[in-house]
Coordinates of C-alpha atoms in Angstrom, one line a residue:
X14 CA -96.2 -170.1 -97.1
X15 CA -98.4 -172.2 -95.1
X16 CA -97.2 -175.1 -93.1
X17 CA -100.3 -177.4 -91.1
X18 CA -99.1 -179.2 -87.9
X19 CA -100.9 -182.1 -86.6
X20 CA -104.2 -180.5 -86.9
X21 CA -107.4 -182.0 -85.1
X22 CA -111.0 -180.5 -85.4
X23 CA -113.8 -182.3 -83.2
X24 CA -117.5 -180.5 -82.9
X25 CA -118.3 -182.3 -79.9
X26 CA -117.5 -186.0 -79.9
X27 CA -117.5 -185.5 -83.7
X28 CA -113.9 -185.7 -84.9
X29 CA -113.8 -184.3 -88.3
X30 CA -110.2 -183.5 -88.4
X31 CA -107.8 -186.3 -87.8
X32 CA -104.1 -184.9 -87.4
X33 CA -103.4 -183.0 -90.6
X34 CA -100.4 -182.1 -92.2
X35 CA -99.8 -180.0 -95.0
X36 CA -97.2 -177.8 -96.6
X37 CA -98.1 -174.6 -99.2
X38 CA -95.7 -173.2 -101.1
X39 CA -95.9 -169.8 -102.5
X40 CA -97.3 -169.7 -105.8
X41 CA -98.6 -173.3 -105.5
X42 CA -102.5 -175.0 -106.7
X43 CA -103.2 -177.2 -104.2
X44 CA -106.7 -179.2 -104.9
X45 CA -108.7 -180.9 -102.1
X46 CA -110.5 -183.2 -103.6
X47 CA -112.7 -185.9 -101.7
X48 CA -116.3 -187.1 -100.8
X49 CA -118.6 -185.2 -99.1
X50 CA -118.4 -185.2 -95.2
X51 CA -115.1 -185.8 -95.4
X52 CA -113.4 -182.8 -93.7
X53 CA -112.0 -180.3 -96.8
X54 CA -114.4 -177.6 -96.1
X55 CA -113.6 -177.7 -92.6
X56 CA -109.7 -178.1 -92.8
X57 CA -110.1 -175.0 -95.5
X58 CA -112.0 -173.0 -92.7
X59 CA -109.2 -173.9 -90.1
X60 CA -106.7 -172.3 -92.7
X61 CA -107.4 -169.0 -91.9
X62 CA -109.0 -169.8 -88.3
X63 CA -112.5 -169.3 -89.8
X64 CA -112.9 -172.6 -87.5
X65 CA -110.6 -172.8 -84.2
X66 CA -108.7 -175.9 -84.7
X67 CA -109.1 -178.2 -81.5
X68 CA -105.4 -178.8 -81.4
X69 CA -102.2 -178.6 -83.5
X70 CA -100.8 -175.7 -85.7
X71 CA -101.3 -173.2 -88.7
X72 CA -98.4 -171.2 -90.0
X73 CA -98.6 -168.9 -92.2
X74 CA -95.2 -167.2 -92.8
X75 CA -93.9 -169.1 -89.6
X76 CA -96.9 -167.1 -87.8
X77 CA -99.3 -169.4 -85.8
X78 CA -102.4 -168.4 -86.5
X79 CA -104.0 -170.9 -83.8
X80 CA -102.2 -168.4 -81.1
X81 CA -104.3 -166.2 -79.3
X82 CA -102.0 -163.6 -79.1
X83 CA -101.8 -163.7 -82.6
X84 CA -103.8 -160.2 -84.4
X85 CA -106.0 -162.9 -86.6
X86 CA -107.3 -160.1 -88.2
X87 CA -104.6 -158.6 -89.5
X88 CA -103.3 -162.3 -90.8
X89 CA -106.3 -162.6 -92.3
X90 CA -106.4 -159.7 -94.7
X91 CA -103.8 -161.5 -97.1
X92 CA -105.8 -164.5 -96.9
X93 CA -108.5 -164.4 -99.2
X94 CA -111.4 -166.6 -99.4
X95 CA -114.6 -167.3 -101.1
X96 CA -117.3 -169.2 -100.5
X97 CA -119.8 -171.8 -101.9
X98 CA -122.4 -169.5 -101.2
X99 CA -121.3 -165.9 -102.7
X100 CA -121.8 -164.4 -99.0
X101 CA -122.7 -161.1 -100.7
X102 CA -124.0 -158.2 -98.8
X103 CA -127.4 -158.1 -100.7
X104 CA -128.4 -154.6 -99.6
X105 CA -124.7 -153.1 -100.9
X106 CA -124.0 -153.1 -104.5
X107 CA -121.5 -154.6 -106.0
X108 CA -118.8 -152.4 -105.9
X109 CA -119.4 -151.6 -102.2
X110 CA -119.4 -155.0 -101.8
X111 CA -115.7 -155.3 -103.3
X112 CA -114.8 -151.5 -101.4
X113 CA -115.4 -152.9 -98.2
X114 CA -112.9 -154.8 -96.4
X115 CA -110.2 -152.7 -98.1
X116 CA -111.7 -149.6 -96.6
X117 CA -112.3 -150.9 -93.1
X118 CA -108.5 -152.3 -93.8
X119 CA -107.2 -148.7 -94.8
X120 CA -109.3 -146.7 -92.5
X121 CA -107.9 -148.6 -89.7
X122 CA -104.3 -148.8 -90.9
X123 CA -104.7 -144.7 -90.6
X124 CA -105.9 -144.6 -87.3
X125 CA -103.0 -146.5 -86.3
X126 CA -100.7 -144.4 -87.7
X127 CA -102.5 -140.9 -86.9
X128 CA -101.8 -142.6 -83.4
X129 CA -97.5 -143.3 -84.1
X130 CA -97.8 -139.9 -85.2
X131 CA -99.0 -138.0 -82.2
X132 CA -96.7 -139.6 -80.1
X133 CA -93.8 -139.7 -81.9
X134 CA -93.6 -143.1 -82.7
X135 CA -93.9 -143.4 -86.6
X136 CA -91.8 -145.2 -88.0
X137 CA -92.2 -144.2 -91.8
X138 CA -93.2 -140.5 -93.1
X139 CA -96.2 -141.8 -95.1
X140 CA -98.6 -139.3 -95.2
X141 CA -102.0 -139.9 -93.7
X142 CA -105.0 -140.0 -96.0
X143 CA -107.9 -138.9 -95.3
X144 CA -111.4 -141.0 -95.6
X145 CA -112.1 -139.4 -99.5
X146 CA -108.9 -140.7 -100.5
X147 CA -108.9 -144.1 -98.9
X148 CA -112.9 -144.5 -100.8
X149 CA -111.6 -142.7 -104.2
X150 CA -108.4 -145.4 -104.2
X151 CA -110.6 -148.8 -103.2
X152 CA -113.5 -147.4 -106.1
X153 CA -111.1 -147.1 -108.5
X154 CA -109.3 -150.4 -107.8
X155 CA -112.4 -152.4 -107.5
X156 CA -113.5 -151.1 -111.4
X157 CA -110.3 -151.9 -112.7
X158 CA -111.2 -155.6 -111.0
X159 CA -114.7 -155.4 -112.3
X160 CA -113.5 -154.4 -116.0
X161 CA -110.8 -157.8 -115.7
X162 CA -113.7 -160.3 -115.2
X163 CA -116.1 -158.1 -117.8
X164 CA -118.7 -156.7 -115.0
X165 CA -117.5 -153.2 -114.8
X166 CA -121.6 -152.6 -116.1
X167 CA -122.6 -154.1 -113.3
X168 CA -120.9 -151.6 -110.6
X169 CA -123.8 -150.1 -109.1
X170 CA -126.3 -153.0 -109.6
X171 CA -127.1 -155.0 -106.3
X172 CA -126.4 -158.9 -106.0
X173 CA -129.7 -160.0 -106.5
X174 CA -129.7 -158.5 -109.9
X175 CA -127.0 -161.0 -111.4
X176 CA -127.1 -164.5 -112.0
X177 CA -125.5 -166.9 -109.9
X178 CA -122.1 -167.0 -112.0
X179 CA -122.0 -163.4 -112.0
X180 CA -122.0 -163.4 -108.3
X181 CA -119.4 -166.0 -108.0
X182 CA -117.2 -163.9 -110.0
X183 CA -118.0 -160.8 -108.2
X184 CA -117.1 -162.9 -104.9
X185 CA -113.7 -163.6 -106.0
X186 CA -112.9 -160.0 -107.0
X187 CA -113.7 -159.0 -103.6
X188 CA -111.1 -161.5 -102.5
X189 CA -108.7 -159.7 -104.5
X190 CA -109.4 -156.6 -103.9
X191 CA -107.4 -156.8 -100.6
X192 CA -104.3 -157.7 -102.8
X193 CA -104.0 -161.6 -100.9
X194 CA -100.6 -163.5 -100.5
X195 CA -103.1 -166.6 -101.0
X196 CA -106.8 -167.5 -101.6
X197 CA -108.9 -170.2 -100.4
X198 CA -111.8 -171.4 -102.3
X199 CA -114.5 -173.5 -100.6
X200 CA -116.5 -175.3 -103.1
X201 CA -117.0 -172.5 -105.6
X202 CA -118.8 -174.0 -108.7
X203 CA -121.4 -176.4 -106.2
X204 CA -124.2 -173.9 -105.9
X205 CA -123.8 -173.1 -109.5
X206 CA -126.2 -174.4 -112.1
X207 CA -123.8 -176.6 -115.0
X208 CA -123.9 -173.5 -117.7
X209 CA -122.2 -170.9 -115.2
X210 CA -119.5 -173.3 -114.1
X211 CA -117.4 -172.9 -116.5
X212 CA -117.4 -168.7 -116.5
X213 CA -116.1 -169.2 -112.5
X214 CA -113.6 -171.5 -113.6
X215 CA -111.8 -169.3 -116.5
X216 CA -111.6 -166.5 -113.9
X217 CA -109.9 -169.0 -111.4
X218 CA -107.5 -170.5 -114.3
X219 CA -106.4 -167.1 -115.1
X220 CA -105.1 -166.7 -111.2
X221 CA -103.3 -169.8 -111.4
X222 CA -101.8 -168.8 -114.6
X223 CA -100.8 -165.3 -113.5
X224 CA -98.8 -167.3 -110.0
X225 CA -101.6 -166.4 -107.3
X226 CA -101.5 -169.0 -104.2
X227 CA -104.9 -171.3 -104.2
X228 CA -105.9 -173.6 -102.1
X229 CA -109.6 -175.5 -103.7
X230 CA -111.8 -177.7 -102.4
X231 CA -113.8 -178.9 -105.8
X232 CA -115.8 -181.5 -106.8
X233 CA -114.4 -180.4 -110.4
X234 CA -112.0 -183.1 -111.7
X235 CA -111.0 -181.3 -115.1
X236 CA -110.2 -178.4 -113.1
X237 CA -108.0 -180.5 -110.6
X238 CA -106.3 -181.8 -113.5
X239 CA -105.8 -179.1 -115.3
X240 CA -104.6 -176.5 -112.7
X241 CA -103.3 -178.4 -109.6
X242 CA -100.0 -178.8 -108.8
X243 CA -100.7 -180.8 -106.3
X244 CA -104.0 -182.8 -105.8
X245 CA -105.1 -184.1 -101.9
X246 CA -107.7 -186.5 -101.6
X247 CA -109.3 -186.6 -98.6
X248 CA -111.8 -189.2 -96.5
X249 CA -112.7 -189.6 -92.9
X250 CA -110.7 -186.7 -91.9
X251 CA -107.3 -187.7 -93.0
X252 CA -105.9 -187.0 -96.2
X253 CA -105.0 -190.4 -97.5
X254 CA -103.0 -189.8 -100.9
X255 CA -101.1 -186.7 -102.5
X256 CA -99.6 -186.5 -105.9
X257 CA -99.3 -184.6 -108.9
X258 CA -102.8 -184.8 -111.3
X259 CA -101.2 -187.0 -113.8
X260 CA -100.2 -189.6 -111.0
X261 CA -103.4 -189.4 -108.8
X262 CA -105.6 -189.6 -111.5
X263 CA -104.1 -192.1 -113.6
X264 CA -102.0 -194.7 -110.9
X265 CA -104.2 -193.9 -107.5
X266 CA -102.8 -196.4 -104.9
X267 CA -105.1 -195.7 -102.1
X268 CA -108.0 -198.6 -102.3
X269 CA -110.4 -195.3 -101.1
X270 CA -108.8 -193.3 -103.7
X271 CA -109.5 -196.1 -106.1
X272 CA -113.0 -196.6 -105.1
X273 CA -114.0 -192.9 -105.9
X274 CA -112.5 -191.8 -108.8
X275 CA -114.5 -195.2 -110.6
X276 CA -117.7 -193.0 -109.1
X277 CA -116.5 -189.8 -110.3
X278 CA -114.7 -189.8 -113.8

């Protein structure tokens, strides 16, 4: 699903990013796992061009993302992501929060082919809804989400109404709510306080369980051993030893490797 070529990020004469490369499969758990500074927030952000990498390449589906031709946007909406921070929109409730990529997504889609339409160039018979339709669809969809993760109460509440956990979990439903090929999580449980960890992580195990594409960066070694298929760990912008949970965690072989996990388990 996603293949990373040689990838570089600098900020200035800062080189953060030291010729990456990375394969995703579909349906995989990868976990980036590594000391702070390190680069996984940043190579998680050049994922999805969030951050222009300063050289080298990002499929996704054999699509190069890092090309400028490339409609990033439009790559984008099957690439979900959520953030350390929630990134909610505090003066939009919750469920308008969750309703409104996918009807800026929709609306636009229709535009496009009202457009096909007048000049003959369709190329399906889909009919074209209208704005009503495209809100009615995205509320009802984003309840259903709410009801999954036990929130559908807090609809028409507004972010700074919920606890931190809450709006972790509300932050991931909006992720889904644009039906993603993959997510990327950045960090999702650090801002959290210890007691609303593990309400964030339940949601994210039932992803995995149900085959959904993740890509974590976590400072959360049960969760790396439990859900990962595959755990990176990162330092100094390289990514200096891959395996499966049970091997990195029990037989690391990187010295750096080594080194950490005595600091950390």
């Amino acid at each position: 699903m996603i293949e990373v070529i040689d990838l570089c990020k600098s900020f200035g004469d800062l080189s953060v990013l030291k010729g990456i490369n990375l394969k995703i499969e579909q349906g995989e758990k990868v976990v980036i796992i590594g000391p702070s500074g390190s680069g996984k927030s940043t190579l998680l952000r050049c994922l999805n061009c969030m951050e222009d990498p300063t050289s080298g390449k990002v499929l996704y589906h054999g699509v190069d993302l890092t090309d400028m031709k490339v409609n990033i946007n439009r790559q984008r909406e099957k690439i979900g992501m959520v953030f350390q921070h929630f990134n909610l929109f505090n003066n939009k409730t919750v469920i308008e929060n969750i309703m409104l990529s996918p009807v800026l997504c929709e609306k636009r889609r229709m535009r496009q082919l009202r457009r096909q339409n007048m000049f003959g160039k369709a190329t399906t018979k889909e009919p074209v809804k209208t704005s009503k339709q495209i809100k009615e669809e995205a509320r009802k969809n984003a309840l259903e989400l709410l009801n999954r993760i036990g929130l559908a109460d807090k609809a028409d509440v507004y972010p700074s109404q919920l606890s931190g956990g809450q709006k972790q979990r509300v932050a991931i439903v909006r992720a889904l709510a644009m039906n993603p090929d993959v997510i990327l999580f950045d960090e999702p449980t650090s801002a959290l306080d210890p007691e609303m960890v593990g309400e964030v992580l339940e949601v994210m195990k039932e992803l995995a369980k149900e085959g959904m594409t993740m890509v974590v960066v976590t400072h959360e070694m049960g969760f790396a051993r439990e859900v990962g298929d595959r755990v990176l760990f990162m330092d100094d912008g390289k990514i200096l030893e891959e395996n499966t949970p049970e091997e990195l965690f029990t037989n690391p072989q990187n010295p750096r490797l080594k080194d950490f996990l005595s600091k950390v388990l």
